[in-house]
Coordinates of C-alpha atoms and ligand atoms in Angstrom, one line a residue:
X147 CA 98.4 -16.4 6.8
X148 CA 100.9 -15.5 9.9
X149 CA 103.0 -12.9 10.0
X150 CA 106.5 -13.8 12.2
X151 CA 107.2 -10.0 12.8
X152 CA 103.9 -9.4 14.2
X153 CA 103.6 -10.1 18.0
X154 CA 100.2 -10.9 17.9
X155 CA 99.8 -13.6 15.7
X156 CA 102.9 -15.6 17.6
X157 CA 101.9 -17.3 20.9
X158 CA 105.5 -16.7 22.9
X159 CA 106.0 -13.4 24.6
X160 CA 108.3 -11.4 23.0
X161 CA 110.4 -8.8 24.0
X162 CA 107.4 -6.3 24.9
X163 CA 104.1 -7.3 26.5
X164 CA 100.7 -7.4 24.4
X165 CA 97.9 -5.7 25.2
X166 CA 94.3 -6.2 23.3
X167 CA 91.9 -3.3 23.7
X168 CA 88.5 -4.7 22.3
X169 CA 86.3 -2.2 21.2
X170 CA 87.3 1.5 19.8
X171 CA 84.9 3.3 21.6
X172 CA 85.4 6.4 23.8
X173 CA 86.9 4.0 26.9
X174 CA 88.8 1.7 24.1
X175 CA 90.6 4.7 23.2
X176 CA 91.2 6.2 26.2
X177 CA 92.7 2.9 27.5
X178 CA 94.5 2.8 23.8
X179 CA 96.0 5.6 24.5
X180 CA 97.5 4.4 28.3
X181 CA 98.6 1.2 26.1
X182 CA 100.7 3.8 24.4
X183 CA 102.0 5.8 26.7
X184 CA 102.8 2.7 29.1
X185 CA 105.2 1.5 26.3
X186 CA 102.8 -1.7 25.5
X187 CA 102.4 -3.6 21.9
X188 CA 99.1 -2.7 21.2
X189 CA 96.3 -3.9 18.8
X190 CA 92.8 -2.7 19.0
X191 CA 89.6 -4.8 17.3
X192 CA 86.8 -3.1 16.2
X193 CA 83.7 -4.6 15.0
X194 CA 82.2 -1.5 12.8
X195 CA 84.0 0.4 10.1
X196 CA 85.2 2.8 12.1
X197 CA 86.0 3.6 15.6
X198 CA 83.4 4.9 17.9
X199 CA 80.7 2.9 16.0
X200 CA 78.2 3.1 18.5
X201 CA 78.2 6.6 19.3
X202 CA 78.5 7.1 15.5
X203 CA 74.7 5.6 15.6
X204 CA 73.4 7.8 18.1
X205 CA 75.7 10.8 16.9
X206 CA 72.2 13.0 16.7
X207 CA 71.8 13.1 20.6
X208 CA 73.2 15.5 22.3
X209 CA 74.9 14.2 25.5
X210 CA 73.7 15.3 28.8
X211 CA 77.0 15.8 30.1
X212 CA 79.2 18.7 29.2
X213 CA 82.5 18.7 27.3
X214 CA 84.1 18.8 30.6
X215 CA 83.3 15.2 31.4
X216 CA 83.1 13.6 27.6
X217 CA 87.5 13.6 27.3
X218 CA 90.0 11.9 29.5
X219 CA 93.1 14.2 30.5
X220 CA 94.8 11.5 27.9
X221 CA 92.9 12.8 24.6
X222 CA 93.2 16.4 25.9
X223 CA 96.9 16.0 25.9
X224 CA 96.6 14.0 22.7
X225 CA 94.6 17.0 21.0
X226 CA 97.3 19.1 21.8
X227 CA 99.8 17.1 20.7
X228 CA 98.7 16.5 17.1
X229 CA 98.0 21.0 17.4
X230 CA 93.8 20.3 17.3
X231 CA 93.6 21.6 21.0
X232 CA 89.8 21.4 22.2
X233 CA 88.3 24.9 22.3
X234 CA 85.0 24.8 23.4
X235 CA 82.8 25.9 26.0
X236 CA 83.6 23.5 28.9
X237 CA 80.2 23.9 30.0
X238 CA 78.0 23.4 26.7
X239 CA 76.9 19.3 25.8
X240 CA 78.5 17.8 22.6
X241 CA 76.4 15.4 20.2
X242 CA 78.2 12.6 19.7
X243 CA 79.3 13.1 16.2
X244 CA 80.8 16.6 17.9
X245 CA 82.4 13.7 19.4
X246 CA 83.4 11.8 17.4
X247 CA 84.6 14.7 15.0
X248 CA 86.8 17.1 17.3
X249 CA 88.1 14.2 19.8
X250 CA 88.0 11.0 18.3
X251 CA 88.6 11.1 15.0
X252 CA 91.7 12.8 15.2
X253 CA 93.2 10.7 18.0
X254 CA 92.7 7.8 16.1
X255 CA 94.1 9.2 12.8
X256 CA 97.4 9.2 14.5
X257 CA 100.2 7.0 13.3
X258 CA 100.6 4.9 16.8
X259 CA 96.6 4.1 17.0
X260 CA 95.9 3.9 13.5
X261 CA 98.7 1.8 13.4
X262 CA 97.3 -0.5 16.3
X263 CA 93.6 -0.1 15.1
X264 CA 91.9 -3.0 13.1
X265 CA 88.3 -1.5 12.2
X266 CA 85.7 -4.1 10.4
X267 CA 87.4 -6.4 12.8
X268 CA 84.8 -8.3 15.5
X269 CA 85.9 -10.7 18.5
X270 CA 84.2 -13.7 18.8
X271 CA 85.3 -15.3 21.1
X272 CA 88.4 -15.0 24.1
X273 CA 90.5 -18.4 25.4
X274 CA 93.6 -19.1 27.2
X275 CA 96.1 -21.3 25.3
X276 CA 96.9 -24.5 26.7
X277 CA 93.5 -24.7 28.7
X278 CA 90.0 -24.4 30.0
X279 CA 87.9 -22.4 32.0
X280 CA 87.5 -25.3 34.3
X281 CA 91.3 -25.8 34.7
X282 CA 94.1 -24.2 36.5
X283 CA 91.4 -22.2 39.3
X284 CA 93.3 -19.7 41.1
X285 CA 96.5 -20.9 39.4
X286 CA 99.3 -19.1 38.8
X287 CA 100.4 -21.2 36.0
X288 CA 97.1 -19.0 33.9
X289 CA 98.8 -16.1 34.0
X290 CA 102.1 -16.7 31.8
X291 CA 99.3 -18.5 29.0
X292 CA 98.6 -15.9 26.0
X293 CA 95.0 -15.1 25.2
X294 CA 93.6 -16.8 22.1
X295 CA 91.2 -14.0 20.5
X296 CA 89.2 -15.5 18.1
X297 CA 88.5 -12.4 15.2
X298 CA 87.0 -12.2 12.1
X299 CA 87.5 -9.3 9.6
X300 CA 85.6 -7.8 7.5
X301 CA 85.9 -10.3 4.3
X302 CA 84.7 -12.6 6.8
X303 CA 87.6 -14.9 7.2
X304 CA 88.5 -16.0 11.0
X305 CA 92.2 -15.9 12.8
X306 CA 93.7 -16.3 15.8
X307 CA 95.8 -13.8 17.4
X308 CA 98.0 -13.8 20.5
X309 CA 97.9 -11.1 23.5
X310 CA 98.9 -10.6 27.2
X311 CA 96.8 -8.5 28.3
X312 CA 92.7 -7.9 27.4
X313 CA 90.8 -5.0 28.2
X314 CA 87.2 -5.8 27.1
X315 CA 85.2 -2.3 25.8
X316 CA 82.8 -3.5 23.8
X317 CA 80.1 -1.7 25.3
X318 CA 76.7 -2.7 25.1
X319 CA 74.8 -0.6 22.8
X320 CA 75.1 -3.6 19.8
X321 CA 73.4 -5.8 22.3
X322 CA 70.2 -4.5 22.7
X323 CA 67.2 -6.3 24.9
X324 CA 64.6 -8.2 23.4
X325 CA 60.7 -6.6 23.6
X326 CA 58.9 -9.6 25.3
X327 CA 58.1 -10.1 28.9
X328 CA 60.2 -11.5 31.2
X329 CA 63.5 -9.8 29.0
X330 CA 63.1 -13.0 26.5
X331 CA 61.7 -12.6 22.5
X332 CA 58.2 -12.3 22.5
X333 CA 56.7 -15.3 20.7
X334 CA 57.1 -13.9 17.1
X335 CA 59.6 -11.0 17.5
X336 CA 62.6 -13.0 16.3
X337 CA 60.2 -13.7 12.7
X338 CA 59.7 -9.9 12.4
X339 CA 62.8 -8.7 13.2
X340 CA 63.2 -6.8 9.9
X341 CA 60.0 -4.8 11.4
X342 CA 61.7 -3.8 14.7
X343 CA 63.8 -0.8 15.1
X344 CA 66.5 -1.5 17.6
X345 CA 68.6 1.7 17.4
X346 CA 67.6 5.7 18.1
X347 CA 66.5 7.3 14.5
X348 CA 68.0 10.7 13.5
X349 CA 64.0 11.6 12.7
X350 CA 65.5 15.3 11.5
X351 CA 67.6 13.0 8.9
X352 CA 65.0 10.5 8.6
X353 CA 61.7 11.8 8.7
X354 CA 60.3 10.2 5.4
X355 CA 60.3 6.9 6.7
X356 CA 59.1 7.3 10.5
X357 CA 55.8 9.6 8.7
X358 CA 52.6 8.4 8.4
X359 CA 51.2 4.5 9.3
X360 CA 51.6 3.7 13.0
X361 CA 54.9 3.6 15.1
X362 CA 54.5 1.4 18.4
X363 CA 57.9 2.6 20.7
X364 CA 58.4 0.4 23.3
X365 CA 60.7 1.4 26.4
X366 CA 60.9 3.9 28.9
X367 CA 64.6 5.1 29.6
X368 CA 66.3 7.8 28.4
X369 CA 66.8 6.3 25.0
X370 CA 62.8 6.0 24.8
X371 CA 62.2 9.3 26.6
X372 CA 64.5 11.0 23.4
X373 CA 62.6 9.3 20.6
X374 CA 59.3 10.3 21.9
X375 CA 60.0 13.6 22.5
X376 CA 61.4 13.3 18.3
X377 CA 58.6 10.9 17.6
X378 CA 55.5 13.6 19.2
X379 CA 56.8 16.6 17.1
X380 CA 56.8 14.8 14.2
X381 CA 53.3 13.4 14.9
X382 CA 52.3 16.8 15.5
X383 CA 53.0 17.8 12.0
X384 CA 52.3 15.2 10.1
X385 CA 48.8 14.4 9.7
X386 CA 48.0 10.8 9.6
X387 CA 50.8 9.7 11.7
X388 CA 50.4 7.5 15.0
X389 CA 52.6 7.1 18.1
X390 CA 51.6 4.6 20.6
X391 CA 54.2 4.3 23.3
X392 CA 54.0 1.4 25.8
X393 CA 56.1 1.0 28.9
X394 CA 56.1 -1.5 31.9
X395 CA 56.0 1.5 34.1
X396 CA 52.4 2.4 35.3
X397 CA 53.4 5.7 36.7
X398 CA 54.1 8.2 34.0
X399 CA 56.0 10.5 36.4
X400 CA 59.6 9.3 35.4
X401 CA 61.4 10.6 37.6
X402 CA 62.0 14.3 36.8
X403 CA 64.3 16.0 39.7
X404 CA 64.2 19.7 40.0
X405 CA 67.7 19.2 41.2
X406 CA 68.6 17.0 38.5
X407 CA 72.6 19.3 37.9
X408 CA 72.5 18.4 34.4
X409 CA 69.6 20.8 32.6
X410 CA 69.3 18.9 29.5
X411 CA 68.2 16.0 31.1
X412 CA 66.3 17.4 33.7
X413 CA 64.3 18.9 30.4
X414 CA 64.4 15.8 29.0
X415 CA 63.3 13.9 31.7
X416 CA 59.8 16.6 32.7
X417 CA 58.8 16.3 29.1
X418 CA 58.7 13.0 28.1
X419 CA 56.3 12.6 31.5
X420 CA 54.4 15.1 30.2
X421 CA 54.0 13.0 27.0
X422 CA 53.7 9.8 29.3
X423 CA 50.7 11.4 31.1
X424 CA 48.7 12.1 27.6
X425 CA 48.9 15.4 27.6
X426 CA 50.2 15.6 24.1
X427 CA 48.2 15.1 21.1
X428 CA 51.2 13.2 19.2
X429 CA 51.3 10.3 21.5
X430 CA 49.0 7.5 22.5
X431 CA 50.8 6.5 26.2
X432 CA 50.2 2.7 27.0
X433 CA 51.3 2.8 30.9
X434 CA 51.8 -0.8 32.3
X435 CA 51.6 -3.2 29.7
X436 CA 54.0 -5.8 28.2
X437 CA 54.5 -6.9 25.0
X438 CA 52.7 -10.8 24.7
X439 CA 53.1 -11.4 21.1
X440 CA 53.5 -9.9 17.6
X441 CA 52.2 -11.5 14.0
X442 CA 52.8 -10.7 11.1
X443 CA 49.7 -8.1 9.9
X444 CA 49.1 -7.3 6.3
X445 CA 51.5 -4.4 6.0
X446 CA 52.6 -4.2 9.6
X447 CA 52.7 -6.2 12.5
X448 CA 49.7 -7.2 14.9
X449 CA 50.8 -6.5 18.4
X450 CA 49.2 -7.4 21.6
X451 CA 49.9 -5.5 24.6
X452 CA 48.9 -7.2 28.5
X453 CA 48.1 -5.1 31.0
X454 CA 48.9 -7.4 34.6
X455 CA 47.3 -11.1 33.9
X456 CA 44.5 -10.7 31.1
X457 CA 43.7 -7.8 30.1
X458 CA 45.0 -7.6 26.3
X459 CA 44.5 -4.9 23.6
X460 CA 45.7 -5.6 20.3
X461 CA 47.1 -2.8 18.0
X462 CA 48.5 -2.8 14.4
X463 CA 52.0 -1.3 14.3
X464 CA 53.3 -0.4 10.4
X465 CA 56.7 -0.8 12.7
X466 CA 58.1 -1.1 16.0
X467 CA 60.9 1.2 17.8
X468 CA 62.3 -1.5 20.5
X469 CA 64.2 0.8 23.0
X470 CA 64.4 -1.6 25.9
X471 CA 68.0 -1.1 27.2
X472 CA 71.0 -3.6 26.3
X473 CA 73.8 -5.6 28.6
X474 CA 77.2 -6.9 27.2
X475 CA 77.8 -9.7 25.0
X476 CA 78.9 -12.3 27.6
X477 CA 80.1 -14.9 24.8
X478 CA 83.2 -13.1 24.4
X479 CA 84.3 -14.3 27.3
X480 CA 82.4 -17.8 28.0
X481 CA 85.9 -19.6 28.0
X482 CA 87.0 -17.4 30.9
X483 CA 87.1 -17.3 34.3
X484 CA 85.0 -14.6 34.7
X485 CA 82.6 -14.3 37.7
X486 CA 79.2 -12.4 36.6
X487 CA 76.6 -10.9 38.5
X488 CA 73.8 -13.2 38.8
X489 CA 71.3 -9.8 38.6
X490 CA 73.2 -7.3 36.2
X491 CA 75.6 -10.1 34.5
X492 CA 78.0 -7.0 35.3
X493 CA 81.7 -8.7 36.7
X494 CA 80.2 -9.5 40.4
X495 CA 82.7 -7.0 42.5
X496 CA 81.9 -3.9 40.5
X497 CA 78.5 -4.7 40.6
X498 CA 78.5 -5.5 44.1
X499 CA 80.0 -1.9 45.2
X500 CA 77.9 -0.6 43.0
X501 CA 74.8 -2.2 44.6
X502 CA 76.8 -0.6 47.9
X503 CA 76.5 2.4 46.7
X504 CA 73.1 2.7 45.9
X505 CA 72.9 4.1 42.1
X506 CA 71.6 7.3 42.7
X507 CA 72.2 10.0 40.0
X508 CA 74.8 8.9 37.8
X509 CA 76.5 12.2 38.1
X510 CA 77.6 11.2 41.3
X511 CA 78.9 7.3 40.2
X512 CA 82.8 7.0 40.5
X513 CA 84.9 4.3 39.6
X514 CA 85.1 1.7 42.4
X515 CA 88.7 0.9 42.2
X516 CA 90.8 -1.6 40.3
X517 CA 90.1 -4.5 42.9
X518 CA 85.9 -3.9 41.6
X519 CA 87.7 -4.5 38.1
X520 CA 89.3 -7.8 39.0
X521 CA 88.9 -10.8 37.5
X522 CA 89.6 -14.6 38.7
X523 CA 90.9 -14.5 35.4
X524 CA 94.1 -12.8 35.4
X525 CA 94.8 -10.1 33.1
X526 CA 91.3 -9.8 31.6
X527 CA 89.6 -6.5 32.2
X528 CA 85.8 -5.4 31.1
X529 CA 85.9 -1.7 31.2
X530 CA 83.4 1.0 30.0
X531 CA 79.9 0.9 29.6
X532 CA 80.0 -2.9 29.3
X533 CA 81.2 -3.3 33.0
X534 CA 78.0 -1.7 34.4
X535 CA 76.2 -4.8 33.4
X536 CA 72.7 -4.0 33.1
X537 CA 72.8 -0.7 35.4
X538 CA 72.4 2.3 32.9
X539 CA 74.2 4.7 35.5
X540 CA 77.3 4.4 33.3
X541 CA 79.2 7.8 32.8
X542 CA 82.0 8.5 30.4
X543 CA 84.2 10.0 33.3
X544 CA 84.1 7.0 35.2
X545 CA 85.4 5.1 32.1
X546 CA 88.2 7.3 32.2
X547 CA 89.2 6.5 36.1
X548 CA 89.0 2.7 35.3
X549 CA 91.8 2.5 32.3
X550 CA 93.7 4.7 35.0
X551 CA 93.2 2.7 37.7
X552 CA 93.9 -0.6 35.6
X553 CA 97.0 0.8 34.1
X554 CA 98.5 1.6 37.8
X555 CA 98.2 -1.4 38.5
X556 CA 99.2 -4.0 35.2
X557 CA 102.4 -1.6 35.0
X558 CA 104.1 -1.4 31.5
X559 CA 104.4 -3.1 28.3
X560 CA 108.4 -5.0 29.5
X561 CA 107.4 -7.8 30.6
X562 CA 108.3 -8.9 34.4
X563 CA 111.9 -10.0 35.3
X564 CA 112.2 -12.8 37.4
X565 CA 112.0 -11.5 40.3
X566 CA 108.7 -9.6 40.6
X567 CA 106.0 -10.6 41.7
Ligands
FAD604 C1 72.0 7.8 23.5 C2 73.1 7.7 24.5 C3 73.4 8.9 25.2 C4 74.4 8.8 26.2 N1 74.7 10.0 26.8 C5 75.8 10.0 27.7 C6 76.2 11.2 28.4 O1 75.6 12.3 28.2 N2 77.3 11.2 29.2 C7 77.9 10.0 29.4 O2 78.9 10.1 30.2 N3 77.5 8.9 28.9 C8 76.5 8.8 28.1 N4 76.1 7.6 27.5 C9 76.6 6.3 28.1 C10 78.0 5.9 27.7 O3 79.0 6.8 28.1 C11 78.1 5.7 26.2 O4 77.3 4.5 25.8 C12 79.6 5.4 25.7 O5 79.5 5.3 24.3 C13 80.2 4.1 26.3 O6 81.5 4.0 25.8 P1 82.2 2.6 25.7 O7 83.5 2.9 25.0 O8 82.2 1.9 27.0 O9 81.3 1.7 24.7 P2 80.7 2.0 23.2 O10 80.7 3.4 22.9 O11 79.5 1.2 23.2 O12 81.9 1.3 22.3 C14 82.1 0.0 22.1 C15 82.8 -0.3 20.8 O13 83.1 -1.7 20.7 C16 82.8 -2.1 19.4 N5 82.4 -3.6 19.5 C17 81.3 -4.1 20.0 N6 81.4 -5.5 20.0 C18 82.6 -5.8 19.4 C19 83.3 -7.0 19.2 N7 82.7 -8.2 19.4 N8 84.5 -6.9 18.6 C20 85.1 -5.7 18.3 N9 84.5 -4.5 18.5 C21 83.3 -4.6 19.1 C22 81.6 -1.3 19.0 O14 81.4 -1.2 17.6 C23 81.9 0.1 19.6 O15 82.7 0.9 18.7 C24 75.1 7.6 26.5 C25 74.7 6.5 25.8 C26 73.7 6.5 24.9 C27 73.4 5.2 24.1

């Protein structure tokens, strides 16, 4: 069914330009609410059934940055606005569900976004009308096509809808890496993915289920380093139940910093290595293995862990925490001209002057400017979390300097005269 008075489901350009935000999380909104205040038709697709659906998952973990950094100018304004202004302690980390409760709930409950917001709404796929990603290269004919967003809501019936503009924020928390070497599936995982754990477990909420048996956690990032740290306490006081954590990593110092500015991770950070280097009774380390293969076990899984070419141990998980990172779905954009990173499958420029730069602390990442956010395919954006490709280094704040920098430069929602450029 099409609607005639709805922009987006009509091909032509209408009297106003469209602008897709995919994704309602933290940078979706923050660019949703530039969409508003640059006078653009906007419509925002989220996947989950509400906004902020990823940091909904994680809404236990408190976030290492302060309150300071976790809200653009644009939401402060917009708390203000709708008379919920933010009083907290600038310095003091939010979880996310503080989050999601005292910033993002509200800006998304008012009538423009709510309005624009489609929730239970996933892209599948992004084309340009008319033609192919092979077509039109460094054209200027590309530009004046619509988008064709492929979506499918939540009953599970597709459409097509119509924008000028796409800023892709999908993040890439749903996307998470698979366990076996090499980043592909260990022979077995997909079979027993109903055993595997993908996300991080609120074990205060959900204690029952992670006690007793035997919990293999596989990863070693800060998403790991918080589970273990959950995973040893609750090992500690429950009897019978068995953490073995394996990580690529041979040494188990993970990089604490003294100097690290923000405390909670620094805290983080020193005791997870302690865990790492055995020194707690709740976890079983496993430093420098890889995951070969997993079978299915009466009641469990059989797992076998290699240690450099041969040297195998097999273990019997009752289930398996998989917290090995996660990088963008590319297939939302396959039909575009989009040049990846051939490392971090990040878009190539920001990954490039991020390479430049070194990584480093993330507190110290900026945003790289809009040209690092260009596309060969005009007016197609990846913004957020997703844009850092497989670099973990991705902070909120810079979010917030991309949808400025992007909106300086796409202008407003008339579309151009004749005459520009
Ligand atoms: C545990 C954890 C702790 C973190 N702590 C910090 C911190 O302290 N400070 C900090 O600055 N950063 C932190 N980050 C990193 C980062 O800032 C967050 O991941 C942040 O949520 C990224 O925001 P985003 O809007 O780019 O993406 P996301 O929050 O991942 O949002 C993407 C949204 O897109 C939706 N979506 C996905 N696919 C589709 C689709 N195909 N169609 C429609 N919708 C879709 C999702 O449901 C989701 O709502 C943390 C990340 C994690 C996982």
């Amino acid at each position: 069914m099409t609607s005639h008075s709805d922009p987006f489901q009509r091909p032509e350009v209408g009297p106003v330009r469209r602008l897709a935000v995919l994704g309602a999380g933290p940078v979706g909104l923050d660019a949703a609410l530039a969409a508003r205040d640059a006078g653009f038709a906007l419509r925002v697709y989220e996947a989950g059934p509400h906004p902020a659906a990823h940091v909904r998952q994680w809404g236990h973990v408190r976030l290492f940055s302060p309150w300071s950094m976790n809200l653009s100018d644009r939401m402060r304004e917009g708390l203000t606005a709708i008379d919920r202004p933010l009083e907290v302690d600038p310095d003091v980390s939010p979880t996310g569900s503080e989050l999601v409760d005292r910033v993002f709930d509200p800006l998304w409950s008012t009538a423009f976004l709510s309005g624009a917001l489609h929730i239970g709404t996933r892209v599948l796929a992004v084309g340009r009308q008319g033609t192919l990603k092979h077509e039109e290269i460094a054209s200027t004919t590309r530009a004046s096509r619509p988008f064709r967003i492929l979506v499918r809501d939540e009953t599970g019936t597709e459409r097509t809808e119509f924008a000028d503009l796409v800023l892709d924020c999908t993040g890439k928390f749903g996307n998470p890496n698979t366990l076996g070497d090499g980043g592909i599936p260990a022979p077995g995982e997909r079979a027993l993915e109903r055993r595997i754990e993908r996300w991080l477990p609120d074990l205060d909420r959900e204690a029952e289920r992670w006690t007793g048996g035997t919990t293999l956690l596989v990863g070693g990032g800060h998403s790991a380093q918080t589970a273990v740290r959950a995973l040893d306490a609750l090992a500690r006081r429950s009897p019978g139940t068995r953490v073995i954590w394996a990580m690529r990593r041979e040494d188990p110092e993970l990089g604490a910093d003294p100097d690290d500015p923000l405390p909670l991770r620094r805290e983080l950070v020193a005791e997870a290595s302690r865990i790492a280097r055995g020194d707690s009774a709740g976890v079983e380390p496993e430093l420098g293995v890889v995951v070969d293969a997993l079978e299915s076990a009466p009641d469990g899984v059989s797992v076998r862990l290699r240690r450099g070419g041969a040297d195998v141990r097999e273990i019997h998980a009752d289930r398996i925490l998989a917290l090995t990172g996660g990088v963008g779905d590319a297939g939302i954009y396959r039909q575009l001209q989009v040049h990846e990173c051939y490392a971090t499958s990040g878009p190539m420029k920001l990954s490039a002057a991020l390479l430049g730069s070194g990584g480093g602390d993330c507190l110290a990442q900026e945003s790289h400017g809009v040209e690092t956010l260009m596309n060969p395919e005009p007016g197609f954006f990846i913004l957020g979390d997703k844009s850092y490709g497989r670099n973990n280094t991705f902070l909120l704040q810079v979010g917030w300097s991309q949808v400025d920098e992007v909106f300086a430069a796409i202008g407003g929602g008339a579309p151009p005269g004749p005459s520009s450029p």
